Coordinates of C-alpha atoms in Angstrom, one line a residue:
M1 CA -21.2 127.5 -42.5
K2 CA -17.9 127.4 -40.9
R3 CA -19.6 127.2 -37.4
F4 CA -21.5 124.4 -38.3
L5 CA -18.6 122.5 -39.5
S6 CA -16.5 123.6 -36.2
I7 CA -19.4 122.0 -34.1
I8 CA -19.6 118.4 -36.1
L9 CA -16.0 118.1 -35.5
L10 CA -16.2 119.0 -31.9
L11 CA -18.9 116.3 -31.6
G12 CA -16.8 113.6 -33.4
V13 CA -13.7 114.2 -31.3
G14 CA -16.0 114.1 -28.2
V15 CA -17.3 110.6 -29.4
A16 CA -13.9 109.3 -30.1
A17 CA -12.6 110.3 -26.7
G18 CA -15.6 108.7 -25.0
I19 CA -15.1 105.4 -26.5
S20 CA -11.5 105.6 -25.5
I21 CA -12.2 106.0 -22.2
D22 CA -14.9 103.5 -22.0
R23 CA -12.4 100.9 -23.3
Y24 CA -9.9 102.0 -20.8
L25 CA -12.1 101.8 -17.8
S26 CA -13.3 98.4 -18.8
A27 CA -10.0 96.8 -18.9
P28 CA -8.7 95.3 -15.5
P29 CA -6.4 97.8 -13.7
G30 CA -2.6 97.0 -14.5
E31 CA -3.3 95.0 -17.6
S32 CA -1.6 95.7 -20.7
A33 CA -2.5 95.1 -24.4
M34 CA 0.1 92.0 -24.4
E35 CA -1.5 90.7 -21.0
H36 CA -4.8 90.8 -22.4
A37 CA -3.8 89.0 -25.6
V38 CA -2.0 86.2 -23.6
K39 CA -5.3 85.5 -22.0
H40 CA -6.6 84.4 -25.4
Q41 CA -3.8 81.9 -25.9
D42 CA -3.8 78.1 -24.8
P43 CA -4.9 77.7 -21.3
D44 CA -2.1 77.1 -18.7
Y45 CA -3.9 74.7 -16.2
I46 CA -6.2 72.0 -16.3
C47 CA -8.0 69.6 -14.0
P48 CA -6.2 65.7 -13.6
M49 CA -9.6 64.3 -13.0
H50 CA -11.8 66.3 -15.6
S51 CA -10.1 67.3 -19.0
E52 CA -12.8 69.8 -19.6
I53 CA -11.9 72.1 -16.9
V54 CA -9.0 74.3 -17.9
S55 CA -8.1 77.6 -16.8
H56 CA -5.3 80.5 -17.7
E57 CA -4.9 80.8 -13.7
E58 CA -4.2 78.5 -10.9
G59 CA -7.3 77.5 -9.1
S60 CA -9.3 74.6 -8.0
C61 CA -11.9 72.5 -9.9
P62 CA -15.5 73.2 -9.3
I63 CA -16.4 69.8 -9.9
C64 CA -14.1 67.5 -7.7
G65 CA -12.2 70.4 -5.8
M66 CA -8.7 69.3 -6.8
D67 CA -6.0 72.0 -7.7
L68 CA -5.7 72.4 -11.2
V69 CA -2.2 71.4 -12.7
P70 CA 0.1 73.2 -15.2
I71 CA 0.1 71.9 -18.7
K72 CA 3.7 71.5 -19.6
P73 CA 4.1 71.3 -23.2
A74 CA 7.7 70.5 -22.7
M75 CA 7.1 67.5 -20.6
I76 CA 4.0 65.9 -22.5
S77 CA 2.4 67.1 -25.7
S78 CA 0.7 65.6 -28.5
D79 CA 1.9 65.8 -32.2
D80 CA -0.8 63.8 -34.1
D81 CA -3.8 64.5 -36.1
D82 CA -5.5 61.2 -34.8
A83 CA -8.2 63.0 -32.7
E84 CA -9.3 59.8 -31.1
H85 CA -6.0 58.5 -30.0
P86 CA -3.3 61.1 -30.6
V87 CA 0.3 60.3 -30.0
I88 CA 2.1 61.9 -27.2
S89 CA 5.6 62.8 -26.4
V90 CA 7.1 62.1 -22.9
S91 CA 10.5 63.3 -21.8
S92 CA 13.1 60.9 -20.6
T93 CA 12.5 62.2 -16.9
V94 CA 8.6 61.1 -17.0
I95 CA 9.6 57.6 -18.7
N96 CA 11.9 57.0 -15.7
N97 CA 10.0 58.0 -13.2
L98 CA 6.8 55.9 -14.4
G99 CA 9.0 52.9 -14.7
V100 CA 7.9 52.4 -18.3
R101 CA 8.5 48.7 -19.4
V102 CA 8.3 47.3 -23.0
A103 CA 7.8 44.2 -25.2
Q104 CA 8.3 42.9 -28.5
V105 CA 5.1 41.6 -30.5
E106 CA 6.2 37.9 -31.2
R107 CA 4.8 34.8 -32.8
S108 CA 4.7 31.8 -30.5
T109 CA 2.6 29.0 -29.7
L110 CA -0.6 29.4 -27.7
V111 CA -2.7 27.2 -25.8
R112 CA -5.9 28.0 -24.5
Q113 CA -6.4 27.3 -21.0
V114 CA -10.1 26.8 -19.4
E115 CA -10.3 26.7 -15.8
T116 CA -13.1 24.3 -14.5
P117 CA -14.2 23.9 -11.0
G118 CA -15.4 20.4 -10.1
Y119 CA -15.9 17.5 -7.4
V120 CA -15.1 13.7 -7.2
Q121 CA -17.7 11.8 -9.0
S122 CA -16.3 8.3 -8.5
M123 CA -13.4 6.4 -7.7
R124 CA -12.2 2.7 -8.4
K125 CA -9.2 0.6 -8.3
E126 CA -6.7 1.2 -11.0
R127 CA -4.1 -1.3 -10.4
H128 CA -3.5 -3.6 -7.6
S129 CA -0.8 -6.2 -7.6
R130 CA 0.7 -9.0 -5.3
V131 CA 4.5 -9.2 -4.6
S132 CA 5.6 -12.5 -4.2
S133 CA 9.2 -14.3 -3.9
P134 CA 10.2 -15.7 -7.0
A135 CA 11.6 -18.8 -5.3
K136 CA 12.8 -20.3 -1.9
G137 CA 14.7 -17.8 0.1
K138 CA 15.2 -15.2 2.7
V139 CA 14.1 -11.2 3.0
I140 CA 17.1 -9.1 3.4
K141 CA 15.9 -5.5 3.0
F142 CA 12.7 -3.7 2.2
H143 CA 13.4 -0.5 0.6
F144 CA 10.4 1.3 1.8
K145 CA 8.7 2.5 4.6
A146 CA 4.9 1.9 5.9
G147 CA 2.6 4.5 4.0
Q148 CA 5.4 5.6 1.5
W149 CA 4.2 6.1 -2.2
I150 CA 6.1 3.8 -4.6
K151 CA 6.8 5.4 -8.3
T152 CA 7.2 2.8 -11.2
G153 CA 10.7 1.0 -11.3
D154 CA 11.6 1.9 -7.5
A155 CA 13.3 -0.8 -5.7
L156 CA 10.9 -2.8 -3.3
V157 CA 12.7 -5.7 -1.5
D158 CA 16.3 -7.6 -1.6
I159 CA 15.8 -11.3 -1.5
A160 CA 18.5 -13.9 -1.2
L161 CA 17.5 -17.1 -3.2
D162 CA 18.7 -20.5 -2.0
E163 CA 19.2 -21.9 -5.8
L164 CA 20.3 -18.8 -7.3
V165 CA 24.1 -19.2 -7.0
L166 CA 23.9 -22.7 -8.0
L167 CA 22.3 -21.3 -11.3
Q168 CA 24.8 -18.8 -11.6
E169 CA 27.7 -21.1 -11.1
K170 CA 26.1 -23.3 -13.7
H171 CA 25.8 -20.4 -16.3
L172 CA 29.4 -19.7 -15.8
E173 CA 30.5 -23.5 -16.4
L174 CA 28.3 -23.3 -19.6
L175 CA 29.7 -20.2 -20.7
L176 CA 33.2 -21.7 -20.2
E177 CA 32.3 -24.7 -22.2
E178 CA 30.8 -22.8 -25.2
T179 CA 33.9 -20.5 -25.1
S180 CA 36.3 -23.5 -25.4
A181 CA 34.6 -25.3 -27.8
A182 CA 34.1 -22.2 -30.2
G183 CA 38.0 -21.8 -30.2
A184 CA 38.5 -25.2 -31.0
M185 CA 35.9 -25.5 -33.8
T186 CA 37.1 -23.8 -37.1
D187 CA 33.7 -23.2 -37.9
N188 CA 31.5 -21.5 -35.1
P189 CA 27.4 -22.1 -36.2
E190 CA 25.4 -20.1 -33.9
M191 CA 23.4 -22.0 -31.3
S192 CA 19.5 -21.5 -31.6
E193 CA 17.7 -20.1 -28.7
L194 CA 15.5 -22.4 -26.8
P195 CA 12.0 -22.1 -27.8
D196 CA 10.0 -20.4 -25.2
D197 CA 7.2 -23.1 -25.1
E198 CA 9.8 -25.5 -23.7
L199 CA 10.5 -23.3 -20.7
E200 CA 6.9 -22.3 -20.2
P201 CA 5.7 -25.5 -18.1
D202 CA 8.7 -24.6 -15.8
T203 CA 7.2 -21.1 -14.6
K204 CA 4.3 -19.7 -12.6
L205 CA 3.0 -16.2 -12.1
N206 CA 4.3 -14.5 -9.1
T207 CA 2.5 -11.0 -9.5
E208 CA -1.1 -11.2 -10.3
V209 CA -1.9 -7.7 -11.9
E210 CA -5.8 -7.4 -12.4
A211 CA -5.8 -5.2 -15.3
D212 CA -2.8 -6.5 -17.1
E213 CA -2.1 -9.9 -16.3
D214 CA -1.6 -11.2 -19.5
A215 CA 0.5 -8.2 -20.8
L216 CA 3.0 -8.8 -18.1
T217 CA 3.2 -12.6 -18.6
E218 CA 4.0 -12.2 -22.3
N219 CA 6.4 -9.2 -21.7
P220 CA 10.0 -10.5 -21.3
D221 CA 11.6 -6.8 -21.7
A222 CA 9.9 -5.8 -18.6
V223 CA 11.2 -8.8 -17.0
A224 CA 14.6 -8.1 -18.2
S225 CA 14.7 -4.4 -17.2
G226 CA 14.1 -5.5 -13.3
V227 CA 10.4 -4.9 -13.3
V228 CA 8.8 -7.4 -10.5
S229 CA 9.5 -10.8 -11.8
D230 CA 6.1 -12.7 -12.8
A231 CA 7.3 -15.9 -12.8
V232 CA 8.4 -18.8 -10.2
V233 CA 11.6 -20.7 -11.0
D234 CA 12.2 -23.7 -9.7
L235 CA 15.7 -23.9 -10.3
E236 CA 16.6 -27.5 -9.4
E237 CA 13.1 -29.0 -11.3
A238 CA 13.9 -26.8 -14.4
D239 CA 17.6 -27.9 -14.5
K240 CA 16.6 -31.5 -14.4
K241 CA 13.4 -31.2 -17.0
Q242 CA 16.2 -29.4 -19.3
A243 CA 18.8 -31.9 -19.3
A244 CA 16.4 -34.7 -20.0
K245 CA 15.2 -33.1 -23.0
K246 CA 18.6 -31.7 -24.1
K247 CA 21.7 -30.2 -23.0
M248 CA 21.0 -26.8 -21.3
T249 CA 23.1 -23.8 -22.8
S250 CA 24.3 -20.8 -21.3
K251 CA 21.2 -18.9 -23.1
D252 CA 19.0 -21.2 -21.1
T253 CA 20.3 -20.3 -17.9
A254 CA 20.4 -16.4 -18.6
Y255 CA 16.9 -16.7 -19.2
L256 CA 16.2 -18.5 -16.1
M257 CA 18.1 -16.0 -14.3
Q258 CA 16.3 -13.2 -15.8
R259 CA 12.9 -14.9 -14.5
A260 CA 14.4 -15.1 -11.2
G261 CA 14.7 -11.4 -11.2
M262 CA 18.2 -10.6 -12.0
T263 CA 18.7 -8.1 -14.7
E264 CA 20.8 -7.8 -18.1
K265 CA 23.0 -5.6 -16.0
Q266 CA 23.8 -7.9 -13.4
I267 CA 23.9 -11.2 -15.7
K268 CA 26.6 -9.2 -17.7
H269 CA 28.6 -8.4 -14.5
L270 CA 28.5 -12.0 -13.5
E271 CA 29.8 -13.0 -16.9
E272 CA 32.6 -10.6 -16.7
T273 CA 33.7 -10.8 -13.3
G274 CA 32.6 -14.5 -12.2
E275 CA 31.1 -12.7 -8.8
T276 CA 28.0 -15.0 -7.6
S277 CA 25.4 -13.5 -5.5
S278 CA 22.2 -14.9 -4.2
V279 CA 20.6 -11.6 -3.6
I280 CA 18.1 -10.1 -6.3
T281 CA 16.1 -6.8 -6.0
L282 CA 12.3 -6.9 -7.0
Y283 CA 11.4 -3.4 -8.6
A284 CA 8.0 -1.9 -8.8
S285 CA 5.9 -2.7 -12.0
H286 CA 3.6 0.2 -11.6
E287 CA 2.8 3.0 -8.9
G288 CA 1.2 2.2 -5.6
M289 CA 1.5 1.9 -1.7
P290 CA 2.8 -1.5 -0.1
L291 CA -0.2 -2.8 1.5
D292 CA -1.0 -6.0 3.9
Q293 CA 2.5 -6.8 4.5
H294 CA 3.1 -10.6 5.2
A295 CA 6.8 -10.6 5.7
K296 CA 9.7 -8.7 7.5
E297 CA 13.2 -8.7 7.2
G298 CA 15.0 -11.7 8.1
D299 CA 11.9 -14.2 7.3
E300 CA 12.1 -17.2 5.5
V301 CA 10.0 -17.5 2.3
K302 CA 8.8 -19.9 0.1
A303 CA 8.5 -20.0 -3.8
N304 CA 5.6 -18.0 -4.6
G305 CA 5.3 -16.6 -1.1
L306 CA 3.4 -13.5 -1.0
L307 CA 5.4 -10.6 0.6
F308 CA 2.8 -7.6 0.5
T309 CA 0.4 -6.2 -1.9
L310 CA 1.1 -2.9 -4.0
G311 CA -2.0 -0.9 -4.6
G312 CA -3.8 2.3 -3.3
L313 CA -4.0 3.9 -6.9
M314 CA -7.3 5.0 -8.0
R315 CA -9.0 6.1 -11.0
V316 CA -10.8 9.2 -10.1
T317 CA -13.5 10.8 -12.5
V318 CA -14.6 14.3 -12.1
L319 CA -17.6 16.4 -13.1
A320 CA -16.6 19.8 -13.8
N321 CA -18.4 23.0 -14.7
A322 CA -17.2 25.1 -17.7
F323 CA -18.9 28.2 -19.5
Q324 CA -21.0 27.5 -22.4
R325 CA -18.7 29.6 -24.6
D326 CA -15.9 27.2 -23.8
A327 CA -17.9 23.9 -25.3
G328 CA -16.5 24.2 -28.7
S329 CA -13.1 24.2 -27.5
I330 CA -13.1 21.3 -25.0
Q331 CA -12.6 17.7 -26.4
A332 CA -12.2 14.4 -25.1
G333 CA -8.5 13.4 -24.7
Q334 CA -7.3 16.8 -24.2
E335 CA -4.6 17.6 -21.4
V336 CA -5.7 18.6 -17.8
D337 CA -3.8 19.6 -14.7
I338 CA -5.8 18.8 -11.6
F339 CA -5.3 20.9 -8.4
I340 CA -6.4 19.5 -5.2
P341 CA -7.0 22.2 -2.2
G342 CA -4.1 21.5 0.3
E343 CA -1.8 19.7 -1.7
G344 CA 0.3 22.4 -2.6
S345 CA 1.0 24.1 -6.2
E346 CA 1.9 20.6 -7.8
P347 CA -0.7 19.4 -10.1
I348 CA -1.6 16.1 -11.2
K349 CA -1.7 15.3 -14.6
G350 CA -5.0 13.9 -16.1
S351 CA -7.3 14.1 -19.1
V352 CA -10.8 15.1 -20.5
L353 CA -12.8 12.0 -20.5
Q354 CA -16.0 13.6 -22.1
G355 CA -16.8 17.1 -23.2
A356 CA -20.2 18.9 -22.6
V357 CA -22.1 15.9 -21.0
S358 CA -24.7 18.3 -19.7
I359 CA -26.0 21.8 -19.3
N360 CA -27.4 23.5 -16.0
N361 CA -30.5 25.4 -17.5
T362 CA -30.1 27.9 -14.4
S363 CA -26.6 28.9 -14.6
Q364 CA -26.0 27.9 -18.4
N365 CA -22.8 26.1 -17.3
I366 CA -21.7 22.7 -19.0
G367 CA -20.7 19.6 -17.2
V368 CA -17.2 18.2 -18.6
K369 CA -16.0 14.8 -17.1
L370 CA -12.3 14.4 -16.5
V371 CA -10.1 11.6 -15.2
F372 CA -7.0 11.1 -13.3
S373 CA -5.1 8.8 -11.0
S374 CA -4.0 9.4 -7.8
P375 CA -3.3 7.8 -4.5
I376 CA -6.2 7.1 -2.3
S377 CA -5.0 9.2 0.5
K378 CA -4.9 12.4 -1.6
V379 CA -8.5 12.1 -3.0
K380 CA -12.1 11.4 -1.3
S381 CA -15.4 10.9 -2.8
G382 CA -17.4 14.0 -3.2
M383 CA -14.0 16.5 -2.8
Y384 CA -13.9 19.8 -4.7
L385 CA -11.1 20.5 -6.9
T386 CA -10.1 22.4 -10.1
G387 CA -9.0 21.3 -13.4
R388 CA -7.2 23.4 -15.9
I389 CA -8.0 22.1 -19.6
Y390 CA -5.4 22.9 -22.1
A391 CA -8.0 23.2 -25.1
R392 CA -7.2 24.7 -28.5
T393 CA -3.7 25.3 -29.5
R394 CA -2.8 27.8 -31.9
E395 CA 0.6 27.4 -33.7
N396 CA 3.0 30.4 -34.9
A397 CA 0.3 33.1 -33.4
L398 CA 0.9 36.8 -33.4
S399 CA 1.0 37.3 -29.5
L400 CA 2.2 39.8 -26.7
P401 CA 2.2 40.0 -22.9
R402 CA -1.3 39.6 -21.2
E403 CA -0.6 42.5 -19.2
A404 CA -0.2 45.0 -21.8
V405 CA -3.6 45.0 -23.1
I406 CA -5.9 47.7 -21.6
Y407 CA -9.7 46.2 -21.7
T408 CA -12.4 48.8 -22.1
G409 CA -16.1 48.4 -22.5
K410 CA -15.9 48.9 -26.2
E411 CA -12.5 48.0 -27.4
S412 CA -9.2 46.6 -26.4
R413 CA -6.1 48.8 -26.7
V414 CA -2.5 48.7 -26.1
V415 CA 0.2 51.7 -25.9
E416 CA 2.7 51.0 -28.6
A417 CA 6.4 52.6 -28.3
L418 CA 7.1 54.7 -31.3
G419 CA 10.7 55.7 -30.0
K420 CA 12.2 58.8 -29.0
G421 CA 9.8 59.4 -26.2
R422 CA 6.5 59.2 -28.4
F423 CA 3.7 56.9 -27.6
K424 CA 0.3 56.1 -29.1
P425 CA -2.8 54.1 -28.0
V426 CA -3.8 51.3 -30.6
V427 CA -7.0 49.6 -31.1
V428 CA -6.3 45.8 -31.2
K429 CA -8.7 42.7 -31.7
T430 CA -7.6 39.7 -29.5
G431 CA -7.8 35.9 -30.1
I432 CA -7.2 33.3 -27.6
T433 CA -5.8 34.3 -24.3
T434 CA -3.4 32.1 -21.9
H435 CA -2.2 32.5 -18.6
D436 CA 0.5 35.1 -19.7
R437 CA -0.1 35.9 -23.2
V438 CA -2.8 37.4 -25.7
E439 CA -3.1 36.6 -29.4
I440 CA -3.3 39.4 -31.4
L441 CA -5.6 39.2 -34.8
E442 CA -5.6 42.8 -35.8
G443 CA -3.9 46.3 -34.9
L444 CA -0.4 45.2 -34.6
E445 CA 2.7 43.5 -36.6
E446 CA 5.3 41.4 -35.7
G447 CA 8.4 43.4 -34.1
D448 CA 6.3 46.4 -32.7
T449 CA 7.2 47.5 -29.4
I450 CA 4.5 47.6 -26.8
V451 CA 4.3 49.1 -23.3
V452 CA 3.9 46.6 -20.4
S453 CA 4.1 48.6 -17.6
S454 CA 2.5 52.3 -16.9
Q455 CA 0.5 52.1 -19.9
F456 CA -2.6 53.0 -18.1
L457 CA -1.1 56.4 -17.1
L458 CA 0.1 56.9 -21.0
D459 CA -3.4 55.9 -22.2
S460 CA -5.1 58.3 -19.9
E461 CA -2.8 61.0 -21.1
S462 CA -3.4 60.6 -24.8
N463 CA -7.3 60.7 -23.6
L464 CA -6.6 63.8 -21.9
Q465 CA -4.9 65.1 -25.0
S466 CA -7.8 63.9 -27.2
S467 CA -10.5 65.8 -25.0
Y468 CA -8.6 69.0 -25.1
Q469 CA -8.3 68.8 -28.9
R470 CA -12.0 68.1 -29.3
M471 CA -12.6 71.3 -26.7
T472 CA -10.5 73.3 -28.9
A473 CA -12.1 72.4 -32.0
V474 CA -15.5 73.6 -30.5
E475 CA -14.1 77.1 -29.5

């Protein structure tokens, strides 16, 4: 019996010794138990292009062949439970190396811009006027050169009028008489202004504007501001008729001087200093180019004598194309910037004449009519150009810089800076987009800090961390 127990005991010892020897022989040479346990911890290397390729040792990726890079928890780590877009922590050194810049989510007024290429469909003259001498005189100086574009209010020509000095002296004489009479009178009644209908027979048009002829004739403010005079004043004849009807006053002579081309400032200077001058300056009532010049400096001109015509301003209609999705945003009257190729970056202001006038069955684009004014030298019929329509306007909209948004196939994201080197990708819903900002409808609040530079790298790192977390969960 004792012998049998001894045999069983020896067999048990032998089996235990065999198992121990097998485990020792199966372990890699030189590997301790601690070293073997380390191998079952988190991996130390990862492929920068394929996050699913991880390893505990240096090597290369079997897919792309790139060297595996160390995972540095001290430099970049994840500390968030969001498996889809985890928060990552980045050291200040990495932030500086990446050149991370941030911006605040703010409220602002956004105007949606629609780019519309098109071509010139039609052109017609917009304004064309004749510039004439208001009375007999002599051309002193032209303030423009051949082919020069004139803007509204620019000086055109200086003319010395033969009878203007006489009228100015008459005005000073009447003004002195009225001042003396007012000082002698105890009661100074106001003198009534001469009715306009008594002066109208003595005036004629010297500027014939095709579009706004009646408006210019009935607008004394335009004459008083020094715009091209639209009346021919026969000073001697007017003086005789006025004297025959009733005694002329200083208001009458001031009115005649304005009709002759003098400004209120010049009349005031005459009254204060007593200095007379026969020279008046005619000013442009609208944009244009001097054409068909009939006189030169030094020439004698008659009353209503044609000096030149002011024209060359064209009203241009453009048929432009826009995407069908923009049809609801484009309406008549909206402002448009017109860009003409070869004319630099300065746009020409225009407006939408009609929205969605047609639709192309092939491209599904809509036709939009734009209109603007331009010198004839800049635009030709059939010319291609580009219009930028300022469509919908959103007041007090939550927005951020356009470059901060990361657009993917299924969503739009931004990287929010949480502070202390922590960053988190956030899914947002965007609204209208301008040339530099994007409206945020959901996902952010006013005052949030968003990364606007290097956000793609931070978003990619968050995706790597997300993939690694999913892989670890599977294991």
